[in-house]
């Protein structure tokens, strides 16, 4: 009789704990479905549609990312993992000389990078105090992991643009960090 | 024993869910405002909170289009929207909200105006010489570095280009825009004159080819460069220059975008941006007098409080406080 009561208590306790964890937002199914439903269209000399699995199968790049809004609000610092934009463009024919990469999202936001920027040149960089510093080598990536975990929707997930460096504490202008990326076009 | 365990678990679960309610429930007024309003609104925040105990005013800044997009495209809620271009509210918010027949808003209130000036410091080259009569000749000198914000991101950026184009006609200097702007970009900036006026078409990437011109994403970065001597002059809003205690040259009303009287002349200049950064608004920006405006989104959580805050801002703006955008001329508001 006592064993039965104990087992009922355990079942009830586990139920309450699971309920509380769900209430506290400590479960991951939303995140999983975000990545599972996501598709990236890359339009170059050919058009390809990639899944998150396809993107993750490309060579990963890691680095430090940190950005600032036009009004001086800082986001980061983060450790970032993703795919170099040049490798992604390579899936649909690559970026030839003088071409541009147009990156857009379903919220209607668009940003354009030129070939120089794809090589990490031409960005303004700041230190932690927002004082301009000479730019270290930079890379533009499509980030899918931030601080070791899949990118959340609020942070622009499942995939967003990040400008990263090997050196921590380098801040770049946030206008290029397109959130919720779903389309990449290579244009003249 | 069993009931104690359950009670403990219930308390833990409620705490995990953040429902303990131990802190007093202050009301938060969410204000999303254009960057050039942040300094005056920070003052207003303190004053409004002091006279409204229990109210927490939270102010968030963006470029004006991004201010509106927080509500219309990104689905966030806000109590007050404040922008540096009154035309953006009808253009972007007089349309139905998602899953609703109500518009995001059907009204706005103009609250203040501003004008473009040439800001500088005592480190700026030729600062002892510059005046309202010769500013464009000083800026054209080869060793003078000029800064303005990115027209793709900031209304002050495309307004800077409009001012320089209007100055060509005002001073009968047909090569002024070319000398100050076009010659310093590797990608083509085209200026074409037609019956409708002058159109400046920008490339996708606004990156200068030399040190003569410097472009930054927002005013704060330009002002920091100006203070450090990285540029000599910046084209800025007058209220921003005043708020930062910078010296500045005022420009004639016919070109400073600050006077409703000259609205027709301003309209002669159009800037076409290099790409449509936002799908909800095109790439064309027309010359207009600078008018700041506020509204309350239809789904604002605290509309009554928002109305009170707007009333406060409007009254304070009308006083012409230092560092605030200027009051609207008498009779400008119906």
JSON list of C-alpha atoms in Angstrom, two decimals, chain A residues 100 131 173 178:
[
{"chain": "A", "resi": 100, "resn": "UNK", "atom": "CA", "xyz": [27.30, 41.20, -55.76]},
{"chain": "A", "resi": 131, "resn": "UNK", "atom": "CA", "xyz": [36.20, 53.61, -31.01]},
{"chain": "A", "resi": 173, "resn": "UNK", "atom": "CA", "xyz": [28.03, 47.62, -38.04]},
{"chain": "A", "resi": 178, "resn": "UNK", "atom": "CA", "xyz": [20.52, 40.08, -41.85]}
]
